[in-house]
PDB file of C-alpha atoms in Angstrom:
ATOM      1  CA  MET A  14      42.532  21.037  51.382  1.00 55.00           C
ATOM      2  CA  GLY A  15      42.930  17.851  49.503  1.00 81.00           C
ATOM      3  CA  PHE A  16      40.158  15.105  49.376  1.00 93.00           C
ATOM      4  CA  VAL A  17      40.882  11.772  50.851  1.00 91.00           C
ATOM      5  CA  PHE A  18      39.342   8.566  49.601  1.00 94.00           C
ATOM      6  CA  VAL A  19      39.952   6.019  52.244  1.00 93.00           C
ATOM      7  CA  SER A  20      36.417   5.034  53.145  1.00 94.00           C
ATOM      8  CA  GLY A  21      36.299   2.192  50.526  1.00 95.00           C
ATOM      9  CA  ASP A  22      33.012   3.272  49.283  1.00 97.00           C
ATOM     10  CA  LEU A  23      31.965   6.356  47.103  1.00 98.00           C
ATOM     11  CA  ALA A  24      29.136   7.416  49.441  1.00 98.00           C
ATOM     12  CA  LEU A  25      31.220   7.333  52.484  1.00 98.00           C
ATOM     13  CA  ASP A  26      33.835   9.270  50.814  1.00 97.00           C
ATOM     14  CA  LEU A  27      31.477  12.033  50.233  1.00 98.00           C
ATOM     15  CA  VAL A  28      30.535  11.690  53.884  1.00 98.00           C
ATOM     16  CA  GLY A  29      34.176  12.255  54.708  1.00 96.00           C
ATOM     17  CA  THR A  30      34.064  15.823  52.926  1.00 97.00           C
ATOM     18  CA  LEU A  31      32.836  17.212  56.345  1.00 96.00           C
ATOM     19  CA  LYS A  32      35.975  16.473  58.751  1.00 92.00           C
ATOM     20  CA  TRP A  33      36.055  16.479  62.449  1.00 90.00           C
ATOM     21  CA  ARG A  34      32.332  16.695  63.031  1.00 92.00           C
ATOM     22  CA  ARG A  35      32.371  16.540  66.816  1.00 89.00           C
ATOM     23  CA  SER A  36      35.355  19.057  67.554  1.00 90.00           C
ATOM     24  CA  ASP A  37      36.191  21.601  64.879  1.00 90.00           C
ATOM     25  CA  PRO A  38      34.248  20.791  61.598  1.00 93.00           C
ATOM     26  CA  GLU A  39      36.284  21.343  58.438  1.00 94.00           C
ATOM     27  CA  GLU A  40      34.035  21.569  55.188  1.00 97.00           C
ATOM     28  CA  LEU A  41      35.681  20.419  52.273  1.00 97.00           C
ATOM     29  CA  LEU A  42      32.846  21.338  49.969  1.00 98.00           C
ATOM     30  CA  ALA A  43      32.856  24.876  50.594  1.00 97.00           C
ATOM     31  CA  THR A  44      32.138  26.031  47.037  1.00 98.00           C
ATOM     32  CA  PRO A  45      30.649  24.678  43.802  1.00 98.00           C
ATOM     33  CA  ALA A  46      34.122  24.474  42.370  1.00 98.00           C
ATOM     34  CA  ASP A  47      34.914  21.965  45.247  1.00 98.00           C
ATOM     35  CA  LEU A  48      32.189  19.633  44.525  1.00 98.00           C
ATOM     36  CA  ALA A  49      32.996  19.883  40.656  1.00 98.00           C
ATOM     37  CA  ARG A  50      36.567  18.896  41.678  1.00 98.00           C
ATOM     38  CA  TRP A  51      35.437  16.077  44.131  1.00 98.00           C
ATOM     39  CA  SER A  52      33.313  14.602  41.314  1.00 98.00           C
ATOM     40  CA  VAL A  53      36.378  14.193  39.133  1.00 98.00           C
ATOM     41  CA  GLU A  54      38.956  13.112  42.148  1.00 97.00           C
ATOM     42  CA  ALA A  55      36.281  10.472  43.195  1.00 98.00           C
ATOM     43  CA  GLY A  56      35.974   9.052  39.915  1.00 97.00           C
ATOM     44  CA  VAL A  57      32.333   9.775  39.322  1.00 98.00           C
ATOM     45  CA  LEU A  58      33.066  11.943  36.204  1.00 98.00           C
ATOM     46  CA  SER A  59      35.924  12.282  33.853  1.00 97.00           C
ATOM     47  CA  GLU A  60      35.615  15.937  33.747  1.00 96.00           C
ATOM     48  CA  GLU A  61      34.374  18.662  36.071  1.00 97.00           C
ATOM     49  CA  PRO A  62      30.527  19.285  35.797  1.00 98.00           C
ATOM     50  CA  PRO A  63      28.880  22.784  36.020  1.00 97.00           C
ATOM     51  CA  VAL A  64      27.736  23.138  39.616  1.00 98.00           C
ATOM     52  CA  ASP A  65      25.757  26.047  41.008  1.00 98.00           C
ATOM     53  CA  ALA A  66      25.027  26.868  44.642  1.00 98.00           C
ATOM     54  CA  ALA A  67      21.695  25.089  44.682  1.00 98.00           C
ATOM     55  CA  GLY A  68      23.558  21.893  43.360  1.00 98.00           C
ATOM     56  CA  LEU A  69      26.081  22.278  46.069  1.00 98.00           C
ATOM     57  CA  ARG A  70      23.459  22.602  48.704  1.00 98.00           C
ATOM     58  CA  ARG A  71      21.413  19.478  47.478  1.00 98.00           C
ATOM     59  CA  THR A  72      24.635  17.273  47.321  1.00 98.00           C
ATOM     60  CA  VAL A  73      25.642  18.453  51.006  1.00 98.00           C
ATOM     61  CA  ALA A  74      22.206  17.616  52.114  1.00 98.00           C
ATOM     62  CA  LEU A  75      22.480  14.171  50.580  1.00 98.00           C
ATOM     63  CA  ARG A  76      25.951  13.776  52.278  1.00 98.00           C
ATOM     64  CA  GLU A  77      24.264  14.414  55.610  1.00 98.00           C
ATOM     65  CA  VAL A  78      21.454  11.949  54.753  1.00 98.00           C
ATOM     66  CA  VAL A  79      24.038   9.005  54.102  1.00 98.00           C
ATOM     67  CA  TYR A  80      25.873  10.128  57.358  1.00 98.00           C
ATOM     68  CA  ARG A  81      22.613   9.715  59.448  1.00 98.00           C
ATOM     69  CA  LEU A  82      21.713   6.629  57.734  1.00 98.00           C
ATOM     70  CA  ALA A  83      25.283   4.989  58.168  1.00 98.00           C
ATOM     71  CA  ARG A  84      25.339   6.209  61.816  1.00 97.00           C
ATOM     72  CA  HIS A  85      21.922   4.467  62.287  1.00 97.00           C
ATOM     73  CA  ALA A  86      23.303   1.337  60.671  1.00 97.00           C
ATOM     74  CA  MET A  87      26.469   1.252  62.889  1.00 96.00           C
ATOM     75  CA  ASP A  88      24.257   1.735  66.038  1.00 96.00           C
ATOM     76  CA  GLY A  89      21.650  -0.754  64.996  1.00 95.00           C
ATOM     77  CA  ARG A  90      18.793   1.768  64.999  1.00 97.00           C
ATOM     78  CA  PRO A  91      15.876   1.796  62.483  1.00 97.00           C
ATOM     79  CA  TRP A  92      16.493   4.430  59.604  1.00 97.00           C
ATOM     80  CA  PRO A  93      14.603   7.627  59.672  1.00 97.00           C
ATOM     81  CA  GLU A  94      11.741   7.636  56.839  1.00 98.00           C
ATOM     82  CA  ASP A  95      12.582  11.196  55.857  1.00 98.00           C
ATOM     83  CA  ASP A  96      16.203  10.181  55.153  1.00 98.00           C
ATOM     84  CA  LEU A  97      15.268   6.991  53.241  1.00 98.00           C
ATOM     85  CA  HIS A  98      12.912   9.204  51.207  1.00 98.00           C
ATOM     86  CA  GLU A  99      15.516  11.689  50.410  1.00 98.00           C
ATOM     87  CA  LEU A 100      18.265   9.121  49.536  1.00 98.00           C
ATOM     88  CA  ASN A 101      15.757   7.028  47.321  1.00 98.00           C
ATOM     89  CA  ARG A 102      14.688  10.511  45.591  1.00 98.00           C
ATOM     90  CA  ALA A 103      18.226  11.102  44.801  1.00 98.00           C
ATOM     91  CA  ALA A 104      18.928   7.650  43.342  1.00 98.00           C
ATOM     92  CA  GLU A 105      16.074   8.246  40.741  1.00 98.00           C
ATOM     93  CA  GLY A 106      18.264  10.896  38.977  1.00 97.00           C
ATOM     94  CA  PRO A 107      20.163   9.877  35.841  1.00 97.00           C
ATOM     95  CA  ALA A 108      23.360   8.028  35.782  1.00 96.00           C
ATOM     96  CA  PRO A 109      26.423   9.377  34.430  1.00 97.00           C
ATOM     97  CA  ARG A 110      26.716   8.689  30.527  1.00 97.00           C
ATOM     98  CA  THR A 111      29.648   6.084  30.269  1.00 97.00           C
ATOM     99  CA  THR A 112      31.399   6.008  26.738  1.00 97.00           C
ATOM    100  CA  LEU A 113      34.435   3.792  25.691  1.00 97.00           C
ATOM    101  CA  THR A 114      36.779   5.454  23.625  1.00 96.00           C
ATOM    102  CA  PRO A 115      40.342   4.404  22.351  1.00 96.00           C
ATOM    103  CA  SER A 116      42.131   6.022  25.171  1.00 94.00           C
ATOM    104  CA  GLY A 117      39.774   4.641  27.806  1.00 95.00           C
ATOM    105  CA  MET A 118      36.387   5.210  29.643  1.00 96.00           C
ATOM    106  CA  ILE A 119      34.929   8.716  29.852  1.00 97.00           C
ATOM    107  CA  ARG A 120      31.887   9.445  32.271  1.00 98.00           C
ATOM    108  CA  VAL A 121      30.131  12.563  31.838  1.00 97.00           C
ATOM    109  CA  GLY A 122      27.114  14.116  33.679  1.00 98.00           C
ATOM    110  CA  ASP A 123      25.897  17.036  35.861  1.00 98.00           C
ATOM    111  CA  VAL A 124      25.653  17.312  39.572  1.00 98.00           C
ATOM    112  CA  THR A 125      22.335  15.464  39.644  1.00 98.00           C
ATOM    113  CA  ALA A 126      24.127  12.474  38.022  1.00 98.00           C
ATOM    114  CA  VAL A 127      26.823  12.678  40.648  1.00 98.00           C
ATOM    115  CA  ALA A 128      24.109  12.900  43.566  1.00 98.00           C
ATOM    116  CA  ALA A 129      22.432   9.828  41.792  1.00 98.00           C
ATOM    117  CA  GLU A 130      25.556   7.777  41.679  1.00 98.00           C
ATOM    118  CA  VAL A 131      26.208   8.499  45.367  1.00 98.00           C
ATOM    119  CA  ALA A 132      22.776   7.708  46.290  1.00 98.00           C
ATOM    120  CA  ARG A 133      22.869   4.334  44.302  1.00 98.00           C
ATOM    121  CA  THR A 134      26.095   3.302  46.111  1.00 98.00           C
ATOM    122  CA  ALA A 135      24.742   4.366  49.484  1.00 98.00           C
ATOM    123  CA  ILE A 136      21.797   2.183  48.964  1.00 98.00           C
ATOM    124  CA  ALA A 137      23.972  -0.659  47.876  1.00 98.00           C
ATOM    125  CA  LEU A 138      26.226  -0.329  51.062  1.00 98.00           C
ATOM    126  CA  LEU A 139      23.133  -0.129  53.404  1.00 98.00           C
ATOM    127  CA  ALA A 140      21.400  -2.783  51.847  1.00 97.00           C
ATOM    128  CA  GLY A 141      24.275  -5.165  51.354  1.00 95.00           C
ATOM    129  CA  LEU A 142      26.572  -7.224  53.395  1.00 92.00           C
ATOM    130  CA  ASP A 143      29.252  -4.561  53.990  1.00 94.00           C
ATOM    131  CA  ARG A 144      26.553  -2.559  56.182  1.00 95.00           C
ATOM    132  CA  SER A 145      27.811  -4.760  59.216  1.00 94.00           C
ATOM    133  CA  ARG A 146      31.478  -3.502  58.465  1.00 95.00           C
ATOM    134  CA  ILE A 147      30.636   0.154  58.617  1.00 96.00           C
ATOM    135  CA  ARG A 148      33.069   1.812  61.243  1.00 95.00           C
ATOM    136  CA  GLU A 149      34.011   5.104  62.552  1.00 93.00           C
ATOM    137  CA  CYS A 150      37.762   6.043  62.807  1.00 91.00           C
ATOM    138  CA  GLY A 151      39.365   5.274  66.140  1.00 87.00           C
ATOM    139  CA  HIS A 152      41.002   8.759  66.319  1.00 85.00           C
ATOM    140  CA  PRO A 153      39.137  10.700  69.161  1.00 84.00           C
ATOM    141  CA  ASP A 154      38.389  13.770  66.840  1.00 84.00           C
ATOM    142  CA  CYS A 155      38.019  12.037  63.527  1.00 88.00           C
ATOM    143  CA  THR A 156      34.405  11.363  62.333  1.00 89.00           C
ATOM    144  CA  ARG A 157      35.403   9.583  59.166  1.00 92.00           C
ATOM    145  CA  ILE A 158      33.374   6.620  58.330  1.00 95.00           C
ATOM    146  CA  PHE A 159      34.824   3.626  56.514  1.00 95.00           C
ATOM    147  CA  ILE A 160      34.250  -0.075  55.522  1.00 96.00           C
ATOM    148  CA  ASP A 161      36.412  -2.328  57.471  1.00 94.00           C
ATOM    149  CA  ARG A 162      37.319  -4.867  54.953  1.00 92.00           C
ATOM    150  CA  SER A 163      40.475  -6.234  56.973  1.00 89.00           C
ATOM    151  CA  ARG A 164      40.591  -9.910  57.189  1.00 89.00           C
ATOM    152  CA  ALA A 165      40.272  -9.745  61.000  1.00 89.00           C
ATOM    153  CA  GLY A 166      37.644  -7.202  60.943  1.00 86.00           C
ATOM    154  CA  ASN A 167      39.441  -5.012  63.297  1.00 88.00           C
ATOM    155  CA  ARG A 168      40.532  -2.000  61.406  1.00 87.00           C
ATOM    156  CA  GLN A 169      40.745   1.030  63.721  1.00 86.00           C
ATOM    157  CA  TRP A 170      41.580   4.108  61.515  1.00 82.00           C
ATOM    158  CA  CYS A 171      40.223   5.694  58.398  1.00 84.00           C
ATOM    159  CA  GLY A 172      43.713   5.883  57.170  1.00 79.00           C
ATOM    160  CA  MET A 173      47.084   5.206  58.475  1.00 70.00           C
ATOM    161  CA  GLU A 174      48.559   8.265  56.816  1.00 70.00           C
ATOM    162  CA  GLU A 175      46.451  10.852  58.641  1.00 71.00           C
ATOM    163  CA  CYS A 176      44.819   9.158  61.822  1.00 81.00           C
ATOM    164  CA  GLY A 177      46.546   6.071  62.301  1.00 61.00           C
ATOM    165  CA  ASN A 178      50.067   7.714  62.437  1.00 64.00           C
ATOM    166  CA  ARG A 179      48.883  10.485  64.608  1.00 61.00           C
ATOM    167  CA  VAL A 180      47.483   8.277  67.181  1.00 55.00           C
ATOM    168  CA  LYS A 181      50.594   5.875  67.041  1.00 60.00           C
ATOM    169  CA  ALA A 182      53.085   8.847  67.171  1.00 58.00           C
ATOM    170  CA  ALA A 183      50.907  10.419  70.113  1.00 57.00           C
ATOM    171  CA  ASN A 184      51.130   6.986  71.878  1.00 57.00           C
ATOM    172  CA  TYR A 185      54.910   6.694  71.134  1.00 56.00           C
ATOM    173  CA  ARG A 186      55.602  10.126  72.601  1.00 59.00           C
ATOM    174  CA  SER A 187      53.459   9.402  75.706  1.00 59.00           C
ATOM    175  CA  ARG A 188      55.526   6.155  76.420  1.00 65.00           C
ATOM    176  CA  LYS A 189      58.706   8.029  75.884  1.00 64.00           C
ATOM    177  CA  SER A 190      57.683  10.824  78.266  1.00 64.00           C
ATOM    178  CA  ARG A 191      56.437   8.294  80.932  1.00 64.00           C
ATOM    179  CA  ALA A 192      59.880   6.365  80.417  1.00 58.00           C
ATOM    180  CA  VAL A 193      61.922   9.627  80.955  1.00 61.00           C
ATOM    181  CA  THR A 194      59.602  10.636  83.978  1.00 67.00           C
ATOM    182  CA  ALA A 195      60.282   6.972  85.434  1.00 66.00           C
ATOM    183  CA  ASP A 196      64.094   7.270  84.989  1.00 67.00           C
ATOM    184  CA  ARG A 197      64.042  10.575  87.134  1.00 65.00           C
TER     185      ARG A 197
END
């Protein structure tokens, strides 16, 4: 179970840790250790923070707030007040402490700092110009949300490696099957 960072935004990458929401949900943040690992792989922190069950629950709840707010933005609906309150509350947390060392930058903090960083990123996205570029993957079962920064504004897939290739391969197999059937 690996994390994928194809959304183009930290907050949307957190949203992507619950896959296949409409069909067979796959939770990538099942344990506190998963969240600690995600925090480093996402680039929020340089080393895994201590995470307990309560911190995991709060972060998963924040993930769902960001998901609902992004869905509302995509659909042109007003944001639920409760979700705005929760997002703004999470954003009040401390930022990761950043230090420059001879070997590069180090970012340290706890799970509250991770959530605050995600929340501030979500606020910047939802209040900014990229809000109109938020899309959901075109794969019928995928519910991953991403920012479409393509020149033409017509990106269909969260990522070619997973969903884009799957759909293209299925379409190819279907065309080949129809061609074989037509030849009979």
